[in-house]
CSV table of C-alpha atoms and ligand atoms in Angstrom, one decimal:
chain,number,residue,atom,x,y,z
H,1343,MET,CA,27.4,14.4,-9.8
H,1344,SER,CA,29.2,11.4,-8.5
H,1345,GLY,CA,28.5,7.8,-9.5
H,1346,THR,CA,27.9,6.9,-5.9
H,1347,SER,CA,25.1,9.3,-5.2
H,1348,LEU,CA,23.4,8.4,-8.5
H,1349,ALA,CA,23.7,4.7,-7.6
H,1350,SER,CA,21.9,5.2,-4.3
H,1351,SER,CA,19.4,7.9,-4.6
H,1352,ALA,CA,16.2,6.0,-3.6
H,1353,VAL,CA,14.7,4.7,-0.4
H,1354,ALA,CA,11.8,2.2,-0.6
H,1355,VAL,CA,9.1,1.8,2.0
H,1356,ILE,CA,7.5,-1.6,1.7
H,1357,GLY,CA,4.7,-3.3,3.6
H,1358,THR,CA,5.7,-6.7,4.9
H,1359,GLN,CA,2.4,-8.2,6.0
H,1360,TRP,CA,-1.0,-8.0,4.3
H,1361,GLY,CA,-1.2,-4.3,3.9
H,1362,ASP,CA,-2.5,-1.5,6.2
H,1363,GLU,CA,0.8,-1.6,8.2
H,1364,GLY,CA,0.6,2.2,8.5
H,1365,LYS,CA,3.2,3.0,5.8
H,1366,GLY,CA,1.6,6.4,5.3
H,1367,LYS,CA,3.1,7.7,8.5
H,1368,ILE,CA,6.7,6.9,7.9
H,1369,ILE,CA,6.3,8.2,4.4
H,1370,ASP,CA,4.9,11.4,5.7
H,1371,MET,CA,7.7,11.7,8.2
H,1372,LEU,CA,10.5,11.1,5.6
H,1373,ALA,CA,8.9,12.9,2.7
H,1374,GLU,CA,10.3,16.3,3.5
H,1375,LYS,CA,13.8,15.0,2.9
H,1376,PHE,CA,13.0,13.8,-0.6
H,1377,ASP,CA,12.5,15.5,-3.9
H,1378,VAL,CA,10.3,13.0,-5.6
H,1379,ILE,CA,7.7,10.6,-4.1
H,1380,ALA,CA,6.7,7.8,-6.3
H,1381,ARG,CA,4.0,5.1,-6.4
H,1382,ALA,CA,4.8,2.2,-8.6
H,1383,CYS,CA,2.0,-0.3,-8.8
H,1384,GLY,CA,-1.6,-1.0,-7.8
H,1385,GLY,CA,-4.5,1.4,-8.0
H,1386,ALA,CA,-7.3,2.7,-5.8
H,1387,ASN,CA,-7.3,-0.5,-3.8
H,1388,ALA,CA,-4.7,1.2,-1.6
H,1389,GLY,CA,-5.8,3.4,1.2
H,1390,HIS,CA,-3.2,5.3,3.2
H,1391,THR,CA,-4.6,7.2,6.2
H,1392,ILE,CA,-2.5,9.9,7.7
H,1393,VAL,CA,-3.4,12.4,10.3
H,1394,VAL,CA,-2.1,16.0,10.1
H,1395,ASN,CA,-3.1,18.5,12.7
H,1396,GLY,CA,-5.8,16.2,13.8
H,1397,VAL,CA,-7.4,15.9,10.3
H,1398,LYS,CA,-7.5,12.5,8.7
H,1399,HIS,CA,-6.5,12.3,5.0
H,1400,VAL,CA,-7.1,9.1,3.0
H,1401,PHE,CA,-5.2,8.6,-0.2
H,1402,ARG,CA,-5.9,5.9,-2.7
H,1403,LEU,CA,-4.0,6.7,-5.8
H,1404,LEU,CA,-1.8,9.6,-4.8
H,1405,PRO,CA,1.1,8.7,-2.5
H,1406,SER,CA,0.6,9.9,1.0
H,1407,GLY,CA,3.8,12.0,0.8
H,1408,CYS,CA,1.9,14.4,-1.5
H,1409,LEU,CA,1.0,16.6,1.5
H,1410,HIS,CA,4.5,18.0,1.4
H,1411,ALA,CA,4.2,21.0,-0.9
H,1412,HIS,CA,7.7,20.8,-2.3
H,1413,ALA,CA,7.9,17.2,-3.7
H,1414,GLU,CA,7.3,16.1,-7.2
H,1415,ILE,CA,4.7,13.3,-7.2
H,1416,VAL,CA,5.0,10.3,-9.6
H,1417,LEU,CA,2.4,7.8,-10.5
H,1418,GLY,CA,4.4,5.1,-12.1
H,1419,SER,CA,4.0,2.8,-15.1
H,1420,GLY,CA,2.9,-0.2,-13.1
H,1421,MET,CA,-0.2,1.5,-11.9
H,1422,VAL,CA,-3.8,1.1,-12.9
H,1423,ILE,CA,-5.5,4.5,-12.6
H,1424,HIS,CA,-9.2,5.1,-12.1
H,1425,LEU,CA,-9.4,8.7,-13.3
H,1426,PRO,CA,-12.6,9.8,-11.4
H,1427,THR,CA,-10.9,8.7,-8.2
H,1428,LEU,CA,-7.7,10.6,-9.0
H,1429,LEU,CA,-9.7,13.8,-9.8
H,1430,GLU,CA,-11.6,13.4,-6.6
H,1431,GLU,CA,-8.3,13.2,-4.6
H,1432,ILE,CA,-6.9,16.2,-6.5
H,1433,GLU,CA,-10.1,18.2,-5.6
H,1434,LEU,CA,-9.9,17.1,-2.0
H,1435,LEU,CA,-6.3,18.3,-1.7
H,1436,LYS,CA,-7.3,21.6,-3.4
H,1437,ALA,CA,-10.0,22.1,-0.8
H,1438,ALA,CA,-7.3,21.7,1.8
H,1439,GLY,CA,-5.2,24.3,0.1
H,1440,ILE,CA,-2.8,22.0,-1.7
H,1441,ASP,CA,-2.6,22.3,-5.5
H,1442,ILE,CA,-0.9,19.1,-6.7
H,1443,ILE,CA,-1.3,19.4,-10.5
H,1444,PRO,CA,1.8,21.5,-11.2
H,1445,ARG,CA,4.0,18.8,-9.5
H,1446,LEU,CA,2.1,15.7,-10.5
H,1447,ARG,CA,3.7,13.4,-13.1
H,1448,ILE,CA,1.7,10.5,-14.4
H,1449,SER,CA,3.4,7.8,-16.4
H,1450,HIS,CA,2.2,7.6,-20.0
H,1451,GLU,CA,2.7,3.8,-19.6
H,1452,ALA,CA,0.3,3.5,-16.7
H,1453,HIS,CA,-3.1,1.9,-17.5
H,1454,ILE,CA,-6.5,3.5,-17.3
H,1455,LEU,CA,-8.8,1.6,-15.0
H,1456,PHE,CA,-12.4,2.0,-16.3
H,1457,ASP,CA,-15.7,1.7,-14.4
H,1458,PHE,CA,-16.3,-1.5,-16.3
H,1459,HIS,CA,-13.3,-3.1,-14.7
H,1460,LYS,CA,-15.0,-2.5,-11.4
H,1461,LEU,CA,-18.2,-4.1,-12.7
H,1462,ILE,CA,-16.2,-7.2,-13.8
H,1463,ASP,CA,-14.4,-7.3,-10.4
H,1464,GLY,CA,-17.8,-7.1,-8.6
H,1465,ALA,CA,-19.4,-9.7,-10.8
H,1466,ASN,CA,-16.4,-12.1,-10.4
H,1467,GLU,CA,-16.5,-11.7,-6.6
H,1468,ASP,CA,-20.2,-12.3,-6.5
H,1469,ASP,CA,-19.9,-15.5,-8.5
H,1470,LYS,CA,-16.9,-16.8,-6.5
H,1471,THR,CA,-18.5,-15.9,-3.2
H,1472,LYS,CA,-21.5,-18.2,-4.0
H,1473,THR,CA,-19.1,-21.1,-4.1
H,1474,GLY,CA,-17.1,-20.0,-1.0
H,1475,LYS,CA,-14.1,-19.1,-3.2
H,1476,GLY,CA,-14.3,-15.3,-3.0
H,1477,ILE,CA,-11.0,-13.5,-2.7
H,1478,GLY,CA,-12.6,-10.6,-0.9
H,1479,THR,CA,-11.1,-8.0,-3.3
H,1480,THR,CA,-11.7,-4.3,-2.8
H,1481,ARG,CA,-13.9,-4.4,-5.9
H,1482,ARG,CA,-12.0,-1.5,-7.3
H,1483,GLY,CA,-11.4,-3.3,-10.6
H,1484,ILE,CA,-7.8,-4.1,-10.0
H,1485,GLY,CA,-7.7,-7.8,-11.2
H,1486,PRO,CA,-9.6,-7.0,-14.4
H,1487,ALA,CA,-7.5,-4.0,-15.2
H,1488,TYR,CA,-4.3,-6.1,-14.8
H,1489,CYS,CA,-5.9,-8.9,-16.9
H,1490,ASP,CA,-6.4,-6.3,-19.7
H,1491,LYS,CA,-2.8,-5.2,-19.3
H,1492,ALA,CA,-1.4,-8.7,-19.5
H,1493,ALA,CA,-3.8,-9.6,-22.4
H,1494,ARG,CA,-2.5,-6.4,-24.2
H,1495,THR,CA,-6.0,-5.1,-24.5
H,1496,GLY,CA,-5.5,-2.3,-21.9
H,1497,ILE,CA,-5.6,1.4,-22.7
H,1498,ARG,CA,-2.6,3.4,-21.3
H,1499,MET,CA,-2.5,6.9,-20.1
H,1500,GLU,CA,-0.6,8.0,-23.2
H,1501,ARG,CA,-4.0,7.8,-25.0
H,1502,VAL,CA,-6.0,9.8,-22.5
H,1503,SER,CA,-6.5,12.7,-24.9
H,1504,GLU,CA,-7.6,10.4,-27.8
H,1505,ASP,CA,-11.1,9.6,-28.9
H,1506,LEU,CA,-11.6,6.2,-27.3
H,1507,ARG,CA,-15.1,5.6,-28.6
H,1508,GLY,CA,-14.1,2.8,-30.9
H,1509,ASP,CA,-12.1,0.9,-28.3
H,1510,LEU,CA,-14.8,1.2,-25.7
H,1511,SER,CA,-17.6,0.2,-28.0
H,1512,GLU,CA,-15.7,-2.9,-29.0
H,1513,ARG,CA,-15.0,-3.7,-25.3
H,1514,ALA,CA,-18.6,-3.0,-24.4
H,1515,ALA,CA,-19.9,-5.5,-27.0
H,1516,LEU,CA,-17.5,-8.2,-25.8
H,1517,LEU,CA,-18.4,-7.7,-22.1
H,1518,LYS,CA,-22.1,-7.9,-22.9
H,1519,ARG,CA,-21.5,-11.2,-24.6
H,1520,THR,CA,-19.2,-12.7,-22.1
H,1521,HIS,CA,-20.3,-11.2,-18.8
H,1522,GLY,CA,-23.8,-9.8,-19.5
H,1523,ILE,CA,-22.4,-6.5,-18.3
H,1524,ASP,CA,-23.7,-3.2,-19.7
H,1525,VAL,CA,-20.9,-0.7,-20.1
H,1526,ASP,CA,-22.0,3.0,-20.0
H,1527,ILE,CA,-19.8,4.1,-22.9
H,1528,GLU,CA,-20.9,7.7,-22.7
H,1529,ALA,CA,-20.1,8.0,-19.0
H,1530,GLU,CA,-16.7,6.3,-19.5
H,1531,LEU,CA,-15.9,8.7,-22.4
H,1532,GLN,CA,-17.0,11.7,-20.5
H,1533,SER,CA,-14.8,10.9,-17.5
H,1534,VAL,CA,-11.8,10.3,-19.7
H,1535,THR,CA,-12.4,13.6,-21.6
H,1536,HIS,CA,-12.8,15.5,-18.4
H,1537,ALA,CA,-9.7,14.0,-16.9
H,1538,ALA,CA,-7.7,14.7,-20.1
H,1539,LYS,CA,-8.6,18.4,-19.8
H,1540,LEU,CA,-7.5,18.6,-16.1
H,1541,ILE,CA,-4.5,16.3,-15.9
H,1542,GLY,CA,-3.5,15.6,-19.6
H,1543,SER,CA,-0.5,17.9,-19.1
H,1544,CYS,CA,0.7,15.7,-16.2
H,1545,VAL,CA,1.1,12.6,-18.4
H,1546,THR,CA,4.8,12.1,-19.3
H,1547,ASP,CA,7.7,9.7,-19.6
H,1548,THR,CA,8.3,9.2,-15.9
H,1549,VAL,CA,11.1,6.7,-16.5
H,1550,THR,CA,13.2,9.4,-18.2
H,1551,LEU,CA,12.0,12.0,-15.6
H,1552,LEU,CA,13.2,9.8,-12.7
H,1553,ALA,CA,16.5,9.2,-14.4
H,1554,ASP,CA,17.0,12.9,-15.0
H,1555,ARG,CA,16.1,13.7,-11.4
H,1556,ARG,CA,18.7,11.1,-10.2
H,1557,LYS,CA,21.3,12.6,-12.5
H,1558,SER,CA,20.8,16.0,-10.8
H,1559,ASP,CA,21.2,14.4,-7.3
H,1560,LYS,CA,17.5,14.4,-6.4
H,1561,LYS,CA,16.3,11.9,-3.8
H,1562,VAL,CA,13.4,9.5,-4.6
H,1563,LEU,CA,11.1,8.0,-2.0
H,1564,ILE,CA,9.4,4.9,-3.3
H,1565,GLU,CA,6.1,4.4,-1.6
H,1566,GLY,CA,5.1,0.8,-1.8
H,1567,ALA,CA,1.4,0.0,-2.0
H,1568,GLN,CA,-0.3,-3.1,-0.5
H,1569,ALA,CA,2.3,-5.5,0.9
H,1570,THR,CA,4.6,-8.4,0.4
H,1571,MET,CA,2.1,-11.1,1.4
H,1572,LEU,CA,-0.3,-9.8,-1.2
H,1573,ASP,CA,2.2,-10.0,-4.0
H,1574,ILE,CA,1.0,-11.7,-7.1
H,1575,ASP,CA,4.0,-14.0,-7.1
H,1576,HIS,CA,5.3,-14.2,-3.5
H,1577,GLY,CA,2.1,-13.7,-1.6
H,1578,THR,CA,-0.5,-16.1,-0.3
H,1579,TYR,CA,-1.9,-16.9,-3.8
H,1580,PRO,CA,-4.7,-16.8,-4.9
H,1581,TYR,CA,-5.6,-14.5,-2.0
H,1582,VAL,CA,-3.4,-11.7,-3.3
H,1583,THR,CA,-3.7,-8.6,-5.3
H,1584,SER,CA,-2.8,-8.5,-9.0
H,1585,SER,CA,0.4,-6.5,-8.9
H,1586,ALA,CA,4.0,-7.0,-7.7
H,1587,THR,CA,4.1,-5.4,-4.3
H,1588,THR,CA,7.7,-6.0,-3.4
H,1589,VAL,CA,10.7,-3.7,-3.9
H,1590,ALA,CA,11.5,-5.5,-7.1
H,1591,GLY,CA,7.9,-4.8,-8.3
H,1592,ALA,CA,8.3,-1.2,-7.4
H,1593,LEU,CA,11.5,-0.9,-9.4
H,1594,GLN,CA,9.8,-2.5,-12.4
H,1595,GLY,CA,6.8,-0.3,-11.9
H,1596,LEU,CA,8.9,2.8,-12.0
H,1597,GLY,CA,11.5,1.7,-14.4
H,1598,LEU,CA,14.3,2.3,-11.9
H,1599,PRO,CA,17.5,0.2,-11.8
H,1600,PRO,CA,18.1,-2.0,-8.7
H,1601,GLN,CA,21.3,-0.3,-7.6
H,1602,CYS,CA,19.5,2.9,-7.0
H,1603,VAL,CA,18.0,1.7,-3.8
H,1604,SER,CA,20.1,2.5,-0.7
H,1605,GLN,CA,17.5,1.5,1.9
H,1606,VAL,CA,14.5,-0.6,2.1
H,1607,ILE,CA,12.3,0.1,5.1
H,1608,GLY,CA,10.1,-2.9,5.9
H,1609,VAL,CA,6.9,-1.8,7.6
H,1610,ALA,CA,5.1,-4.2,10.0
H,1611,LYS,CA,2.5,-3.7,12.6
H,1612,ALA,CA,3.4,-4.9,16.2
H,1613,TYR,CA,0.5,-7.3,15.6
H,1614,CYS,CA,-1.1,-8.3,12.3
H,1615,THR,CA,-4.2,-7.7,10.3
H,1616,ARG,CA,-5.7,-9.0,7.0
H,1617,VAL,CA,-8.7,-8.0,5.0
H,1618,GLY,CA,-10.3,-10.4,2.6
H,1619,SER,CA,-10.0,-14.1,2.5
H,1620,GLY,CA,-7.0,-16.4,2.8
H,1621,ASP,CA,-4.9,-18.1,5.5
H,1622,PHE,CA,-4.0,-16.1,8.6
H,1623,LEU,CA,-2.1,-18.5,11.0
H,1624,THR,CA,-1.9,-16.1,14.0
H,1625,GLU,CA,-5.5,-14.8,13.7
H,1626,VAL,CA,-7.3,-14.4,17.0
H,1627,SER,CA,-11.0,-14.2,17.4
H,1628,GLY,CA,-13.2,-13.3,20.4
H,1629,ALA,CA,-12.4,-10.5,22.8
H,1630,THR,CA,-8.7,-10.2,22.0
H,1631,GLY,CA,-9.3,-9.9,18.3
H,1632,ASP,CA,-12.1,-7.4,18.9
H,1633,ARG,CA,-9.9,-5.3,21.3
H,1634,LEU,CA,-7.0,-5.2,18.7
H,1635,ARG,CA,-9.5,-4.1,16.0
H,1636,GLU,CA,-11.1,-1.4,18.2
H,1637,ARG,CA,-7.8,0.0,19.7
H,1638,GLY,CA,-6.1,-0.1,16.3
H,1639,GLY,CA,-9.0,1.3,14.4
H,1640,GLU,CA,-8.8,-1.8,12.1
H,1641,TYR,CA,-11.4,-1.0,9.5
H,1642,GLY,CA,-10.6,-0.9,5.8
H,1643,SER,CA,-9.8,2.7,4.7
H,1644,VAL,CA,-11.2,1.9,1.2
H,1645,THR,CA,-14.0,-0.6,1.9
H,1646,LYS,CA,-14.6,0.1,5.7
H,1647,ARG,CA,-14.6,-3.7,6.2
H,1648,PRO,CA,-13.6,-4.8,9.7
H,1649,ARG,CA,-10.0,-6.2,9.4
H,1650,ARG,CA,-9.2,-9.7,10.7
H,1651,CYS,CA,-6.8,-9.3,13.6
H,1652,GLY,CA,-4.1,-11.4,15.2
H,1653,TRP,CA,-0.6,-11.6,16.5
H,1654,LEU,CA,2.6,-10.7,14.8
H,1655,HIS,CA,4.1,-13.7,12.8
H,1656,LEU,CA,7.9,-13.6,12.6
H,1657,PRO,CA,8.2,-16.2,9.8
H,1658,ASP,CA,6.3,-13.8,7.5
H,1659,LEU,CA,8.5,-10.9,8.5
H,1660,LYS,CA,11.6,-13.0,7.8
H,1661,ARG,CA,10.3,-14.1,4.4
H,1662,SER,CA,9.4,-10.5,3.5
H,1663,ALA,CA,12.8,-9.2,4.6
H,1664,MET,CA,14.4,-12.0,2.5
H,1665,ILE,CA,12.4,-11.0,-0.6
H,1666,ASN,CA,12.8,-7.2,-0.2
H,1667,GLY,CA,16.3,-7.0,1.3
H,1668,CYS,CA,14.9,-4.9,4.2
H,1669,THR,CA,17.6,-2.8,5.8
H,1670,CYS,CA,15.6,-1.8,8.8
H,1671,TRP,CA,12.1,-2.2,10.3
H,1672,ASN,CA,9.4,0.3,11.1
H,1673,ILE,CA,7.3,-1.4,13.7
H,1674,THR,CA,4.0,0.4,13.8
H,1675,LYS,CA,1.1,0.9,16.3
H,1676,LEU,CA,3.0,-0.5,19.3
H,1677,ASP,CA,0.7,1.5,21.5
H,1678,VAL,CA,-2.3,-0.6,20.4
H,1679,LEU,CA,-0.8,-3.4,22.6
H,1680,ASP,CA,-0.8,-1.1,25.7
H,1681,THR,CA,-3.7,-2.8,27.4
H,1682,GLU,CA,-2.8,-6.4,26.7
H,1683,GLU,CA,-2.2,-8.7,29.7
H,1684,MET,CA,-0.1,-11.1,27.5
H,1685,ILE,CA,1.4,-10.5,24.1
H,1686,PHE,CA,2.1,-13.3,21.7
H,1687,VAL,CA,4.5,-13.5,18.8
H,1688,GLY,CA,4.2,-16.3,16.2
H,1689,VAL,CA,7.5,-17.9,15.8
H,1690,GLY,CA,6.7,-21.1,13.8
H,1691,GLU,CA,4.1,-23.7,12.9
H,1692,TYR,CA,3.4,-27.1,14.3
H,1693,GLN,CA,0.7,-29.4,12.7
H,1694,GLY,CA,-1.0,-26.4,11.0
H,1695,LYS,CA,-1.1,-24.2,14.1
H,1696,ALA,CA,1.1,-21.3,15.0
H,1697,THR,CA,3.6,-21.7,17.8
H,1698,TYR,CA,4.2,-18.6,20.0
H,1699,LYS,CA,6.6,-16.9,22.2
H,1700,GLU,CA,4.8,-15.2,25.0
H,1701,PHE,CA,5.6,-11.7,26.4
H,1702,SER,CA,4.1,-10.1,29.5
H,1703,GLY,CA,2.1,-7.0,28.6
H,1704,TRP,CA,3.3,-3.6,30.0
H,1705,LYS,CA,-0.2,-2.4,30.9
H,1706,CYS,CA,0.6,1.3,30.7
H,1707,SER,CA,0.5,3.9,28.0
H,1708,THR,CA,3.2,4.2,25.4
H,1709,ALA,CA,1.1,6.6,23.3
H,1710,GLY,CA,3.1,9.4,21.8
H,1711,MET,CA,6.5,8.2,23.2
H,1712,THR,CA,9.5,9.3,21.2
H,1713,ALA,CA,12.5,7.8,23.1
H,1714,PHE,CA,13.2,4.0,23.2
H,1715,ASP,CA,14.5,4.2,26.7
H,1716,ASP,CA,11.1,5.6,27.9
H,1717,LEU,CA,9.4,2.5,26.7
H,1718,PRO,CA,8.5,0.0,29.5
H,1719,MET,CA,11.0,-2.9,29.8
H,1720,GLU,CA,8.4,-5.4,28.4
H,1721,ALA,CA,7.9,-3.3,25.3
H,1722,GLN,CA,11.7,-2.9,24.8
H,1723,LYS,CA,12.0,-6.7,25.1
H,1724,LEU,CA,9.4,-7.2,22.4
H,1725,ILE,CA,11.2,-4.9,20.0
H,1726,LEU,CA,14.6,-6.4,20.8
H,1727,PHE,CA,13.2,-9.8,20.2
H,1728,ILE,CA,12.0,-8.8,16.7
H,1729,GLU,CA,15.5,-7.4,16.0
H,1730,GLN,CA,17.3,-10.5,17.2
H,1731,GLU,CA,15.1,-13.0,15.4
H,1732,THR,CA,15.1,-11.2,12.1
H,1733,GLY,CA,18.7,-9.9,12.3
H,1734,ILE,CA,17.4,-6.5,11.1
H,1735,PRO,CA,17.4,-3.3,13.2
H,1736,VAL,CA,14.2,-1.8,14.3
H,1737,ARG,CA,14.8,1.8,13.4
H,1738,TYR,CA,11.4,3.3,13.7
H,1739,ILE,CA,8.6,2.5,16.2
H,1740,GLY,CA,5.2,4.0,15.8
H,1741,THR,CA,3.5,5.0,19.1
H,1742,GLY,CA,0.4,6.9,17.8
H,1743,GLN,CA,-1.4,8.3,14.8
H,1744,GLY,CA,0.0,11.8,14.9
H,1745,ARG,CA,3.0,13.0,12.9
H,1746,GLY,CA,5.5,13.2,15.8
H,1747,GLU,CA,4.4,10.0,17.5
H,1748,MET,CA,7.4,7.9,16.5
H,1749,ILE,CA,10.5,6.6,18.1
H,1750,VAL,CA,13.6,6.9,15.9
H,1751,ARG,CA,16.6,4.9,17.0
E,601,IMP,P1,-7.7,-6.4,-4.9
E,601,IMP,O1,-6.3,-5.7,-4.8
E,601,IMP,O2,-8.8,-5.3,-4.8
E,601,IMP,O3,-7.9,-7.3,-6.1
E,601,IMP,O4,-7.9,-7.3,-3.6
E,601,IMP,C1,-7.1,-8.5,-3.5
E,601,IMP,C2,-6.8,-8.8,-2.0
E,601,IMP,O5,-5.9,-7.8,-1.6
E,601,IMP,C3,-8.0,-8.6,-1.0
E,601,IMP,O6,-7.8,-9.5,0.0
E,601,IMP,C4,-7.9,-7.2,-0.6
E,601,IMP,O7,-8.5,-7.0,0.7
E,601,IMP,C5,-6.4,-7.0,-0.5
E,601,IMP,N1,-5.9,-5.7,-0.6
E,601,IMP,C6,-5.7,-4.9,-1.7
E,601,IMP,N2,-5.3,-3.7,-1.5
E,601,IMP,C7,-5.0,-3.7,-0.1
E,601,IMP,C8,-4.5,-2.7,0.8
E,601,IMP,O8,-4.1,-1.6,0.4
E,601,IMP,N3,-4.5,-3.0,2.1
E,601,IMP,C9,-4.9,-4.2,2.5
E,601,IMP,N4,-5.4,-5.2,1.8
E,601,IMP,C10,-5.5,-4.9,0.4
């Protein structure tokens, strides 16, 4: 095993906007070339939708690459895991003929996200919404679970087989006093006990496991969750999620060293969407926004909320590329723009408003195209503009939902 291959055995796929860029599809396409597919951070706030043989699969905790029967699946230390959701996903896969348990590895350092975290998230959101300060979280308990982690009051997966009655009772008493929240201790205990039976054997030291796999020349695909502009440090704070969503965050979440990453694929939609509150400089309302939403199927895969829609904003892509060291782009959902008369790309800001470069629309179908040269000239121009402005090659272009509907350059 040479030092070089050990040094560069991982590829990271990172969202560069506000999530929902369609990362699941490139992951699904690349997964068969990798031995390990790893999620690093976040929890069931993520929702990767991928379509295989016309059937839609939505994954929240499991990486979308888990459809490939050969790969080892890692849920990393940076994650907050809601056990009933994980069991549900495992069951769903089983019903589709995929038994994931024998190849599922869950970090003993990952935190358990309890139902009471969801109750706190919901209560916080309700309170803030009254004063117009709601973040618009997915209400999946993410913030409160990371609060516990940072306060060092969280419970990690390494304790999944222990009797947690004492910890949960203490917690329940506190939450009753501080939030007036009733924790159903018995239900929480039951779900942990049930999970321990089914997936207790999957809990392991994934840091050592990943190092071992790398030593034996295995390739690791890092599946980023959420996206750079939702990063707790570098995103549009406070309208962000509670984990580090960048490539650095993924490395921290997995306990991988930086030099192991050979490629960082930055994923961006050919336009832009956002769910929840916060600035969105290139947001468009009215008929154009509605058309993008309908053509792009822009409804939250976790919460079903309609996503806010708008134009691509290059300064955000440049900033994300700077933070993550993107080596190439995957521009997704180009075909959603097929019916647009004019296409706008945000290039800067003047007096609080976006400034745009305008492109003529191509007004014909690019759906399912697999060759760059087949794209209409106007679409090629748009892609080349992104490349030129960011200085990063566009290697993958999504032209539809299905597995093969991708241009690879
Ligand atoms: P939380 O992660 O549930 O706390 O939500 C915080 C913000 O991140 C909200 O605006 C959510 O809509 C957004 N968010 C969290 N996860 C995702 C995702 O996977 N895709 C898109 N937005 C997300």
